[in-house]
Short mmCIF file of C-alpha atoms in Angstrom, two decimals:
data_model
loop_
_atom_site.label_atom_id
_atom_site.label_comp_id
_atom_site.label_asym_id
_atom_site.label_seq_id
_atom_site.Cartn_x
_atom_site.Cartn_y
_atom_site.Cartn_z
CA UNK A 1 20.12 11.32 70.32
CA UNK A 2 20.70 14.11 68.00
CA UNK A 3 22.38 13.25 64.68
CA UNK A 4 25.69 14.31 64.45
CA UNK A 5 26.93 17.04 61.80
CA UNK A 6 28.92 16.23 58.79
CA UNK A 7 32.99 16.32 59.90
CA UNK A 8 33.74 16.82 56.02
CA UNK A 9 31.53 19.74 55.87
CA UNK A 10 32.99 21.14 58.41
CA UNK A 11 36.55 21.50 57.90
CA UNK A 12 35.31 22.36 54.17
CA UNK A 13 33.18 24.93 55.48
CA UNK A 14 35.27 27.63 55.06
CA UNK A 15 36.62 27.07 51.56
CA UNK A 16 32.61 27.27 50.84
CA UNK A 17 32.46 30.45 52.23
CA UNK A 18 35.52 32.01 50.23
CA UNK A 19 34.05 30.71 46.96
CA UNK A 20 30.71 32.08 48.06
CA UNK A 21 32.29 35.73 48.44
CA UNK A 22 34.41 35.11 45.14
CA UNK A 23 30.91 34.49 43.57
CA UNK A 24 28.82 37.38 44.91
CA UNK A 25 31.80 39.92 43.71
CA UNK A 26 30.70 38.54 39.97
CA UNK A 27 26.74 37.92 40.29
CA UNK A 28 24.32 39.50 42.69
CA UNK A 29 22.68 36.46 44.15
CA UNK A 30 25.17 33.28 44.23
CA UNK A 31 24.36 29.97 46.58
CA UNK A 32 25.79 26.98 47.56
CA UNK A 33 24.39 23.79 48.80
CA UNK A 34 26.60 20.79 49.83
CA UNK A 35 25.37 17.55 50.73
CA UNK A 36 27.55 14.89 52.67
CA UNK A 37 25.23 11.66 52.23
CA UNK A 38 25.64 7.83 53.15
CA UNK A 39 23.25 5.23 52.47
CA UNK A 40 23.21 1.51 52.91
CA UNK A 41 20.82 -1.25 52.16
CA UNK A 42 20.28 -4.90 53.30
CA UNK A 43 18.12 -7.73 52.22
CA UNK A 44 17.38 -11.72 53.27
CA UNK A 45 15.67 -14.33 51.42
CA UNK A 46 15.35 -18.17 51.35
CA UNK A 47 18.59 -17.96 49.15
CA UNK A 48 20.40 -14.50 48.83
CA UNK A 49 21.87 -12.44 51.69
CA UNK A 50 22.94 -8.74 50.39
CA UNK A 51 24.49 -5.82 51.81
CA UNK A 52 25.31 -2.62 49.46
CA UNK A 53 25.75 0.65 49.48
CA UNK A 54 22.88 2.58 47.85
CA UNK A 55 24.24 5.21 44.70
CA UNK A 56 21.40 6.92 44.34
CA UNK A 57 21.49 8.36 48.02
CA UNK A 58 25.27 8.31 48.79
CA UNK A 59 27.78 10.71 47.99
CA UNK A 60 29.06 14.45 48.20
CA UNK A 61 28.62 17.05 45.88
CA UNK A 62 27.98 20.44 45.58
CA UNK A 63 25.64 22.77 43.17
CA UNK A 64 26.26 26.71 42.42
CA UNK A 65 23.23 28.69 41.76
CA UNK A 66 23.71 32.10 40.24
CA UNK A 67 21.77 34.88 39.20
CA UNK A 68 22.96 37.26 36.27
CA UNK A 69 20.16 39.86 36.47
CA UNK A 70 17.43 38.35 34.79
CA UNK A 71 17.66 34.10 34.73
CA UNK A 72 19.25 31.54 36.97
CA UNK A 73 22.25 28.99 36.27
CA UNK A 74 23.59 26.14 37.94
CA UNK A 75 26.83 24.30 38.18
CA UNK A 76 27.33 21.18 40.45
CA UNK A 77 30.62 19.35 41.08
CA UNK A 78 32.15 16.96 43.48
CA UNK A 79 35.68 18.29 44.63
CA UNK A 80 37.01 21.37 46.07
CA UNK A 81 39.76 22.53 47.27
CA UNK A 82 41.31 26.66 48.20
CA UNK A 83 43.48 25.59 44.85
CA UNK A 84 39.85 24.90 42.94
CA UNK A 85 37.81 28.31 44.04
CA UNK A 86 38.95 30.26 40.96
CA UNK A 87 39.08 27.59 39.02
CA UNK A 88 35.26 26.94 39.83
CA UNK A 89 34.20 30.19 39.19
CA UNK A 90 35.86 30.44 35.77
CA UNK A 91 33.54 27.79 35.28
CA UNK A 92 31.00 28.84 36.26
CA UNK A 93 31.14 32.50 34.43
CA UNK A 94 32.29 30.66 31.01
CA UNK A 95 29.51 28.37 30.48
CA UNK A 96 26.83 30.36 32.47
CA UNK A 97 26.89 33.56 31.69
CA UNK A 98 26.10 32.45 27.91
CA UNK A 99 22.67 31.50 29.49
CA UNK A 100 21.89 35.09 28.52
CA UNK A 101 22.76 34.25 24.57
CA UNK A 102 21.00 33.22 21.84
CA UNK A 103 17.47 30.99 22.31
CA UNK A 104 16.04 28.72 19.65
CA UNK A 105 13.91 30.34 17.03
CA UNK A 106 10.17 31.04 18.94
CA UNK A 107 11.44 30.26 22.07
CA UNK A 108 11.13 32.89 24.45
CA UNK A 109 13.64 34.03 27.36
CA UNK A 110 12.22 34.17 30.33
CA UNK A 111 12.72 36.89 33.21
CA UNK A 112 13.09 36.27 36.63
CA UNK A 113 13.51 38.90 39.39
CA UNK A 114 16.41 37.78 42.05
CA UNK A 115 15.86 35.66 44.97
CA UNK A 116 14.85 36.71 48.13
CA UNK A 117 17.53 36.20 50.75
CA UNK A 118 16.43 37.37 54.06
CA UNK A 119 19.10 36.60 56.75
CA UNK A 120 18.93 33.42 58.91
CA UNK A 121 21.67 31.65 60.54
CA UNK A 122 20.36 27.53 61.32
CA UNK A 123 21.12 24.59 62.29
CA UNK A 124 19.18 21.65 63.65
CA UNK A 125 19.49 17.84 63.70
CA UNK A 126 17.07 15.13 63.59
CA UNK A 127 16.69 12.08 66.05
CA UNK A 128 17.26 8.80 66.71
CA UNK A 129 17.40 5.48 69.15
CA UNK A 130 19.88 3.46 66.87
CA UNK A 131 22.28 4.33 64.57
CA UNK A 132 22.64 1.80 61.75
CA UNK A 133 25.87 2.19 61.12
CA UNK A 134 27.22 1.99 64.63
CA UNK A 135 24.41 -1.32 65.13
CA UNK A 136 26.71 -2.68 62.42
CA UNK A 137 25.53 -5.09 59.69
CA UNK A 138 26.06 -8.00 61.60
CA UNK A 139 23.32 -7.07 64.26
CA UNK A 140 21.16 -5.79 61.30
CA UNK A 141 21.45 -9.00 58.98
CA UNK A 142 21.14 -11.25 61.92
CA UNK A 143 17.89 -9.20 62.74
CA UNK A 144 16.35 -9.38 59.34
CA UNK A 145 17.20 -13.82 58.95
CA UNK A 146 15.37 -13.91 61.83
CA UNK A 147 12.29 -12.49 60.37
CA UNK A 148 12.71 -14.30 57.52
CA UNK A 149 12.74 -17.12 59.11
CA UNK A 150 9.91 -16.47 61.37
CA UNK A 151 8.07 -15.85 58.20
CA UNK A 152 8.58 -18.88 56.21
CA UNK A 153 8.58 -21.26 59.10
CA UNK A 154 4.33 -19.92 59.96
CA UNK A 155 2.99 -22.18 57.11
CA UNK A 156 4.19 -25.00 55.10
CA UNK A 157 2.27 -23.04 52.33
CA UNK A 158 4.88 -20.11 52.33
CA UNK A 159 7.73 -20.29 49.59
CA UNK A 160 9.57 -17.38 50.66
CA UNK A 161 9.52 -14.24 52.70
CA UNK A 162 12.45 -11.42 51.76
CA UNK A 163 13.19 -9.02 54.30
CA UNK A 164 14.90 -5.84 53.93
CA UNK A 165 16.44 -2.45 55.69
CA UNK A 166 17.66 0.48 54.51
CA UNK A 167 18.77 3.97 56.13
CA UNK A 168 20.26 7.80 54.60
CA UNK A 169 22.25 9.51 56.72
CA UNK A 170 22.49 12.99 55.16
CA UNK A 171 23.87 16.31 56.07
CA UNK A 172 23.53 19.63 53.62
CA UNK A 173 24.96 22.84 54.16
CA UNK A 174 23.29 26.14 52.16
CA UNK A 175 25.16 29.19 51.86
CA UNK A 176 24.11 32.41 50.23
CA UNK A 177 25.06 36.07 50.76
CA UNK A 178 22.47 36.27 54.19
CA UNK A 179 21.83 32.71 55.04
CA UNK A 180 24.16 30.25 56.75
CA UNK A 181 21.85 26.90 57.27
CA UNK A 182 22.76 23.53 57.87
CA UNK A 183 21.03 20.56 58.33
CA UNK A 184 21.91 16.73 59.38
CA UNK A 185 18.76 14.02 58.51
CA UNK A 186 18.55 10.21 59.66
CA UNK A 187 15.56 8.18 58.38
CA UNK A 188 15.22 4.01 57.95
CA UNK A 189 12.85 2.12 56.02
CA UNK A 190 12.71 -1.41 55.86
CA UNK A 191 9.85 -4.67 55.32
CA UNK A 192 8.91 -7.95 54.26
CA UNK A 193 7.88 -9.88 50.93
CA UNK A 194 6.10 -12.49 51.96
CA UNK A 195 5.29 -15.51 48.96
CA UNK A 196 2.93 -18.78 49.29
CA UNK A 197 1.47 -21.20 46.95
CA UNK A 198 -1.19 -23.71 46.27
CA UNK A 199 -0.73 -25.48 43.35
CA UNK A 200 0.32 -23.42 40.10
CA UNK A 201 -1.46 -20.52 42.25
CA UNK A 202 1.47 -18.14 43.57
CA UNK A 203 0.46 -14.89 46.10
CA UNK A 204 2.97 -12.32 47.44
CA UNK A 205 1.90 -9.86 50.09
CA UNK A 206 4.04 -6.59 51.14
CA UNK A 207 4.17 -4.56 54.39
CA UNK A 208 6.37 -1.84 54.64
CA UNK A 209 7.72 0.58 57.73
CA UNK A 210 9.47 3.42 57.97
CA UNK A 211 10.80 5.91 60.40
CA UNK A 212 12.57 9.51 61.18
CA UNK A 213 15.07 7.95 62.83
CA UNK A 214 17.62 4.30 62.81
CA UNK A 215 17.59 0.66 63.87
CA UNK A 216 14.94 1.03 66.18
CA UNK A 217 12.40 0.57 63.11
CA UNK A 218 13.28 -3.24 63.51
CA UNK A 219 11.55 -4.04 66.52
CA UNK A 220 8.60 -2.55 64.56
CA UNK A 221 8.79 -5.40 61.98
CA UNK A 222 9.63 -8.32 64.24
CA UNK A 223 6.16 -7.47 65.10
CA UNK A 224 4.42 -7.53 62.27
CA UNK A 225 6.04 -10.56 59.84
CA UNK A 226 3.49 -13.11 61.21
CA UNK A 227 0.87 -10.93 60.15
CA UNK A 228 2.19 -10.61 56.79
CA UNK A 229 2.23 -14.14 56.50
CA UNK A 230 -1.28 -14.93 57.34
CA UNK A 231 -2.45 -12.10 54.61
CA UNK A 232 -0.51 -13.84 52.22
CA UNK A 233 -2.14 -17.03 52.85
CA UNK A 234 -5.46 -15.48 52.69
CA UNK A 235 -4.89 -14.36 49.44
CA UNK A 236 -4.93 -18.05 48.21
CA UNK A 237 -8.31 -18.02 48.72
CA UNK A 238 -8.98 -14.66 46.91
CA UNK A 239 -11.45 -14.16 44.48
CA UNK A 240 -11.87 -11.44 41.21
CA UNK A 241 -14.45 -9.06 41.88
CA UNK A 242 -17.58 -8.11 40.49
CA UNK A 243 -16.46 -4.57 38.55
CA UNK A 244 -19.09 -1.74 39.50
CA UNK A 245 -18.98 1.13 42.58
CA UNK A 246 -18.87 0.34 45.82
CA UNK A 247 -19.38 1.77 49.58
CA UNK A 248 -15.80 1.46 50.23
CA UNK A 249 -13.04 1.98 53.58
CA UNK A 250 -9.58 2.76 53.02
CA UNK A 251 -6.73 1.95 55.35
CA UNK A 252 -4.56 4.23 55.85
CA UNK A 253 -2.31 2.76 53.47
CA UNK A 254 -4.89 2.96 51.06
CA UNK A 255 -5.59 6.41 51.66
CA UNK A 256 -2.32 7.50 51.49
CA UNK A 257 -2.13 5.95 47.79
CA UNK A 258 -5.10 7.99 46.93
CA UNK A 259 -3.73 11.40 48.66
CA UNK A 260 -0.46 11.25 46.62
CA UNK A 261 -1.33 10.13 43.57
CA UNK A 262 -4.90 12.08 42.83
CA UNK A 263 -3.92 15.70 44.25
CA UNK A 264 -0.18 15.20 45.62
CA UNK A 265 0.99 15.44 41.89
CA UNK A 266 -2.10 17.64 40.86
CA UNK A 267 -0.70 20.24 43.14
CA UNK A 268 2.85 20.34 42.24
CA UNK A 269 2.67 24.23 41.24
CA UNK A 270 5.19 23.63 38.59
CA UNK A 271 3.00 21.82 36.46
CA UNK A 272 1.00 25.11 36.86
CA UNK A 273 3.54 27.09 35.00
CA UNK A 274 3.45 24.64 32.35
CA UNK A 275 -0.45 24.43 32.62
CA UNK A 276 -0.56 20.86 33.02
CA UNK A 277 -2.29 20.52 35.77
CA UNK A 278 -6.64 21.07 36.03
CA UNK A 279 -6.20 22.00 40.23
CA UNK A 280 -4.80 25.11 38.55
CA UNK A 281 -8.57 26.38 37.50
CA UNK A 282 -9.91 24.98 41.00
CA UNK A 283 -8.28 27.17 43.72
CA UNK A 284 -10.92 28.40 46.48
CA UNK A 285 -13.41 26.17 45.25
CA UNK A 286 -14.37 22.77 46.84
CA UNK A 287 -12.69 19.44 45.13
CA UNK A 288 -13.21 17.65 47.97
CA UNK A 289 -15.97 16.50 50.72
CA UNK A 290 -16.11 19.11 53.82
CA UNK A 291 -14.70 15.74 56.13
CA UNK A 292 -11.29 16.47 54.09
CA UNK A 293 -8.29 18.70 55.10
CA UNK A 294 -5.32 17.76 53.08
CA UNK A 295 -1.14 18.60 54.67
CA UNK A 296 1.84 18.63 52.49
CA UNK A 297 4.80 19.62 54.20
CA UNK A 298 8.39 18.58 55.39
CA UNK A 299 7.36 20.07 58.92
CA UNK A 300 3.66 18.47 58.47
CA UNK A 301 5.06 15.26 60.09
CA UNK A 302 8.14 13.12 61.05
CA UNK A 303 8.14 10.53 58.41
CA UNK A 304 11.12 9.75 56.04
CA UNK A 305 10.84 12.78 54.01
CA UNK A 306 11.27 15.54 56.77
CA UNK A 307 13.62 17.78 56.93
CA UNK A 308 14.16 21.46 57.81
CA UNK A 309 14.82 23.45 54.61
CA UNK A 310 14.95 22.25 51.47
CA UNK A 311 17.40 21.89 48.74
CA UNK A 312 16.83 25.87 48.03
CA UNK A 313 17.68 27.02 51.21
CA UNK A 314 13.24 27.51 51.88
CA UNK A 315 12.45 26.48 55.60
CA UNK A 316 10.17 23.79 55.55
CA UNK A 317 6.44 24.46 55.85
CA UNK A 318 3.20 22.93 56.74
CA UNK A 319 0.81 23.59 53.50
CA UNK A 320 -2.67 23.15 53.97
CA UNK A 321 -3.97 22.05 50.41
CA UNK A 322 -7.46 21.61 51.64
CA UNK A 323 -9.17 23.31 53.92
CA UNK A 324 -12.79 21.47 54.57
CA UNK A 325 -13.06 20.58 51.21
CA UNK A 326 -11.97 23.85 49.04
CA UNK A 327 -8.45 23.69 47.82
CA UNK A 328 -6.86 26.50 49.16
CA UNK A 329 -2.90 26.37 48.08
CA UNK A 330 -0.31 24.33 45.71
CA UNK A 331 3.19 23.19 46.81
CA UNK A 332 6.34 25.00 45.21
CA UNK A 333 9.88 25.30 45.19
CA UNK A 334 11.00 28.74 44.58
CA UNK A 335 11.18 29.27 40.64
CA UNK A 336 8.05 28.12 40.28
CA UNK A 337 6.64 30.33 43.27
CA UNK A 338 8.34 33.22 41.65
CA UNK A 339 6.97 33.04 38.31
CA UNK A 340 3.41 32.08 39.41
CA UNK A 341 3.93 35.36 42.36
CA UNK A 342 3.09 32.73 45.54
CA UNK A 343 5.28 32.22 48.29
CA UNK A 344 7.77 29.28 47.80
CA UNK A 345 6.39 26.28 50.45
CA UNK A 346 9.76 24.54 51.01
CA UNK A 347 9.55 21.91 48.62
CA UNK A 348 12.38 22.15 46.14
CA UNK A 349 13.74 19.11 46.06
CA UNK A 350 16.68 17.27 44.09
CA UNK A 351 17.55 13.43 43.49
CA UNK A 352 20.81 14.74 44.18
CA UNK A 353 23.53 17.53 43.89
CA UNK A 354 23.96 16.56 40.02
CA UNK A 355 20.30 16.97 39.01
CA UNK A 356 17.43 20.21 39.35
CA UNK A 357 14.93 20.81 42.12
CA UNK A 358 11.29 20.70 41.09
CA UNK A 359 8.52 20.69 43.18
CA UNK A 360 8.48 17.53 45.03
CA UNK A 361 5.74 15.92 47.49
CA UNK A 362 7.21 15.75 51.30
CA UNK A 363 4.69 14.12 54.07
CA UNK A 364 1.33 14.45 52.34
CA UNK A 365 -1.82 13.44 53.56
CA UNK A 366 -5.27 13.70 54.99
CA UNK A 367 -6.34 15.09 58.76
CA UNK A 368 -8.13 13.08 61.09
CA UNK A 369 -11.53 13.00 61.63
CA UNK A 370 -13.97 11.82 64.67
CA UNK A 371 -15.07 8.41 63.39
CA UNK A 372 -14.29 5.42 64.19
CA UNK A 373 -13.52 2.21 62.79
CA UNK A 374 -15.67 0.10 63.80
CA UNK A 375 -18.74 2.42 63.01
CA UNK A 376 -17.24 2.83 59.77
CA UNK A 377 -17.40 -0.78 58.98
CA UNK A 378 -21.30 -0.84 60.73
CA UNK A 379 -22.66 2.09 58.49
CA UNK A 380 -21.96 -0.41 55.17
CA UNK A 381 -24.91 -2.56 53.93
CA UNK A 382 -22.63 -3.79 51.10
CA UNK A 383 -18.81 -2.67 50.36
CA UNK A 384 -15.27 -3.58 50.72
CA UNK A 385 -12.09 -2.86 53.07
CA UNK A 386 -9.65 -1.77 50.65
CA UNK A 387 -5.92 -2.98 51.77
CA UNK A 388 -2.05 -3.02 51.00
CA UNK A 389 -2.19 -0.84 47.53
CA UNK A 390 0.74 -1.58 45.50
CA UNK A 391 0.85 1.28 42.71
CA UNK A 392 -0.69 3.96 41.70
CA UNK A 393 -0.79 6.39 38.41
CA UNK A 394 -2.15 10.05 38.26
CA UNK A 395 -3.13 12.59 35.60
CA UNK A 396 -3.23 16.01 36.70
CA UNK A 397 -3.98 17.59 33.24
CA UNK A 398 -7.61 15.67 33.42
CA UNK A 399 -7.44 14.53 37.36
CA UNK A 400 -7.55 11.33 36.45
CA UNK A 401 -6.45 8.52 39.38
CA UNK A 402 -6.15 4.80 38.70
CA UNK A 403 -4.65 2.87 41.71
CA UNK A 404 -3.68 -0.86 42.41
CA UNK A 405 -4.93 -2.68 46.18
CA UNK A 406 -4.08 -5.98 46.39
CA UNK A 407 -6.72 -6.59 48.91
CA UNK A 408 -10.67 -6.00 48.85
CA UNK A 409 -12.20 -7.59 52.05
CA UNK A 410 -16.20 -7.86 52.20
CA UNK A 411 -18.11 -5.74 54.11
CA UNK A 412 -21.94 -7.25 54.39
CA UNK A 413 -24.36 -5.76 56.80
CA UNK A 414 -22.45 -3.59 58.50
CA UNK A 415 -19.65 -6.94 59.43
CA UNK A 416 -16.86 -8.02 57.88
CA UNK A 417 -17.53 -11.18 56.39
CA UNK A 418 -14.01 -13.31 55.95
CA UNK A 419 -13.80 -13.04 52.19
CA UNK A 420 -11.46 -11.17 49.91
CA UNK A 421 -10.77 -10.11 46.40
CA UNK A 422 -7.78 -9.48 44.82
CA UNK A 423 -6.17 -8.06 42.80
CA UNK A 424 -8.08 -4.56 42.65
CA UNK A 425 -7.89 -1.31 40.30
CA UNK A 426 -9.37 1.76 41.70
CA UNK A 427 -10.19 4.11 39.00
CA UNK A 428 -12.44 7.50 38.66
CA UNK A 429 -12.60 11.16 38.20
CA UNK A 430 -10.68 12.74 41.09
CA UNK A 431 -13.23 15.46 42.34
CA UNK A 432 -15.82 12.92 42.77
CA UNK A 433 -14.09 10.38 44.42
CA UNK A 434 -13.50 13.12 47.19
CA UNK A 435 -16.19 14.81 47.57
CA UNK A 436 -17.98 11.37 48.02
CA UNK A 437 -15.92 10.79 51.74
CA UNK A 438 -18.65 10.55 54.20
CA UNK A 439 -16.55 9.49 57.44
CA UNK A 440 -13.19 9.89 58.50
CA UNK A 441 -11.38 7.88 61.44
CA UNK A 442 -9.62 9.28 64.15
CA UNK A 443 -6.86 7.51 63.50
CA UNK A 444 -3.86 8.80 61.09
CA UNK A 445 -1.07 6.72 59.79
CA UNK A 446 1.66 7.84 57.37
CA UNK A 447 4.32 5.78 56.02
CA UNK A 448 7.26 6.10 53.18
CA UNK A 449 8.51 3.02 51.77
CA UNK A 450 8.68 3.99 48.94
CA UNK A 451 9.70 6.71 47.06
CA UNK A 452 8.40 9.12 44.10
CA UNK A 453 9.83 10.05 40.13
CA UNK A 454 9.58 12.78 38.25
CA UNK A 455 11.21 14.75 35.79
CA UNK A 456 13.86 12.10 34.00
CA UNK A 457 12.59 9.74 36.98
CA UNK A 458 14.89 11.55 39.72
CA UNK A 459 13.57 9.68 42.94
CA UNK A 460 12.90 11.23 46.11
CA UNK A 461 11.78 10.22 49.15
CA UNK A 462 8.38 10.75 50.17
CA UNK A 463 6.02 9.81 53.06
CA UNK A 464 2.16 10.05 52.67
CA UNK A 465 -1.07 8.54 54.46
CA UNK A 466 -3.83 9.61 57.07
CA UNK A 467 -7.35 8.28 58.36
CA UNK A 468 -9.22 5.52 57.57
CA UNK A 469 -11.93 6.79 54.86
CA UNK A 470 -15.24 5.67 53.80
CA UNK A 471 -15.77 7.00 50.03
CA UNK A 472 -18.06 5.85 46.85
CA UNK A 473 -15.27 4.27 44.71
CA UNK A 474 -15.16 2.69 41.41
CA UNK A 475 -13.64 -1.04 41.33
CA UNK A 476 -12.60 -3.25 38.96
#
């Protein structure tokens, strides 16, 4: 099923398109997006059940972009009415046009030509199996106790094992003087926690899922809880490893860490314009080994962060990043893209309707390859599986990347042997880790559990992932 359009945008639809006209009679290039969002969240543990409505991804709101012939100014707000359109663009003309005034002493204005607005009338709707809020949060907290029960009750061992769901239901409208776009957005996440202990000795072990789409995801996890559990039991018999470099194979998981943090956020093309980023200097040349083609894109996939334009009113794209190794293109949103003279790539992106867009990751990851698995695991005289990463930190002005796996499982000639180190730190000079991929499964995997920060840590959602890999990495 298709998911249905915003009622409330709607009937205020045509309010939006009054103040629009009112705006374009005083500036040559005025917008308007409006976002209609509801979010909920759910959790169950040995001792806390918890249903809430999430802030960060809930409300309506509504941001003005305007152009006054040589910069850009924005004014968001929550209400309107036919009684608040003049009112609004008062507003809007008394504390924006002063955006042309006076700068601090050596700081210089710059000038932007106006946005391109090429006509295009849209509207589209993702899909879904269950809707969450129709399932109701009986059905969904009855769901997720019975995973948490199935997950303490597989080992006397096991203290704990939280389970949680939640799901953004989100519908945006952008209006400018040629484009009339809407868009309406369903996506669930949810997983497990999973704790044991032996003795003073405590392990936790995480596995997350996500989908484009509702309830359906928890069939996906009643699946996979048991699992969970027996990794986090294995982990009681972990072991620190030996620092040094290692053949190494990353899950997708894994490889999805590695794709985000070491040249998702090296490519964000605003950190070009405030040259803090080294991929800058490395367009058309190889950063990576010819087995690697790299996607960012909101159309790339359908993973928690797709959509169909983005919060600039840019259609979303497919970017490839790398092609066979050479880095061929950054990722944008559209005042970065003009200042830099590249086309914007449909990733301007905002926490909400009362913060900017910057360029934000979407569904970024590596293609497939042709190898497989288990010949993966065969071609290693002496490495590691690298599992379940749990954080990651980047920096793009030296392409730094050091990561966090919570799993390292032997590899010794060419078989997995049964034994595992934990925790991990993945570290090393981005370029090199790359360029040293020698296989690539077949297989791709992307997931988004999680979510990203930047800026004053405005969170989006993002997805990210692909093959299996085999690379040289550094361990510790």
């Amino acid at each position: 099923m298709k998911v249905k359009a915003s009622k409330y945008l709607h009937d205020i639809k045509p309010i939006l398109l009054r103040l629009r006209d009112r705006l374009l009679e005083e500036f040559p290039y005025a917008s308007i997006l409006a976002t209609d969002s509801q979010a909920k969240q759910y959790s169950v543990s040995r001792t806390a059940t918890n249903i809430g409505m999430v802030g960060l991804w809930s409300g309506r709101g509504f941001v003005v972009k305007v152009y006054d012939g040589s910069g850009y100014g924005e004014y968001s707000f929550n209400e309107i009415s036919e009684d608040r359109v003049e009112e609004i663009i008062a507003k809007v003309k008394g504390d924006l046009i002063p955006m042309s005034g006076h700068l601090p002493e050596g700081v210089e204005r710059s000038v932007y030509a106006m946005l391109e607005d090429e006509p295009l009338v849209f509207a589209d709707s993702t899909e879904y199996e269950i809707d969450p809020a129709e399932y109701g949060d009986e059905k969904i907290i009855r769901e997720l106790t019975r995973i948490s029960e199935t997950g303490r009750a597989h080992d006397e061992r096991i203290l704990d094992c939280g389970a949680f769901l939640n799901y953004q239901k989100y519908s945006k409208l952008f209006l400018s003087r040629n484009r009339d776009m809407e868009q309406n957005v369903l996506w669930t996440a949810g997983g497990f926690s999973v704790m044991a202990s032996r003795g003073q000795e405590i392990k936790r072990s995480y596995k997350g899922f996500s989908n484009l789409g509702g309830a359906e995801l928890l069939e996906r996890m009643r699946d996979g809880v048991r699992d969970a559990a027996k990794v986090t039991l294995e982990l009681l018999e972990s072991e620190p490893i030996t620092p040094g470099e290692y053949d190494c194979i990353c899950t997708p998981e894994a490889t999805g860490m590695i794709v985000h943090e070491a040249f998702g956020h090296g490519v964000e093309m605003d950190m070009f314009v405030k040259k803090r980023a080294l991929a800058e200097q490395f367009v058309g040349k190889q950063v990576a080994s010819e087995l690697v083609t790299m996607h960012d894109g909101a159309s790339a996939a359908k993973e928690v962060a797709t959509y169909f334009f983005d919060d600039e009113g840019v259609l979303a794209k497919d970017t490839i990043v790398i092609d066979r190794g050479i880095l061929q293109a950054g990722i944008s949103d559209a005042q970065s893209a003009m200042h830099l003279g590249t086309v914007p790539t449909g990733n301007g992106r905002r926490e909400s309707y009362q913060r900017k867009a910057y360029t934000r990751m979407t569904n970024t990851f590596f293609q497939g390859g042709k190898d497989k698995l288990e010949d993966m695991i065969a071609s290693i005289s002496y490495g590691f599986l690298l599992e379940e990463p749990s954080s990651g930190m980047e920096d793009p002005k030296n392409w730094g990347i050091q990561c966090m796996v919570s799993i390292a499982r032997e590899i010794r000639d060419g078989k997995l042997t049964g034994k595992i180190f934990s925790p991990v730190v993945l570290t090393g000079y981005v370029p090199d880790l790359l360029k040293s991929i020698s296989m690539v499964s077949e297989k791709v995997e992307l997931g988004g559990g999680g979510m990203c920060g930047k800026g004053y840590k405005e969170w989006v959602k993002v997805s990210d992932g692909g093959p299996y890999i085999k690379a040289r990495i550094r361990l510790g």
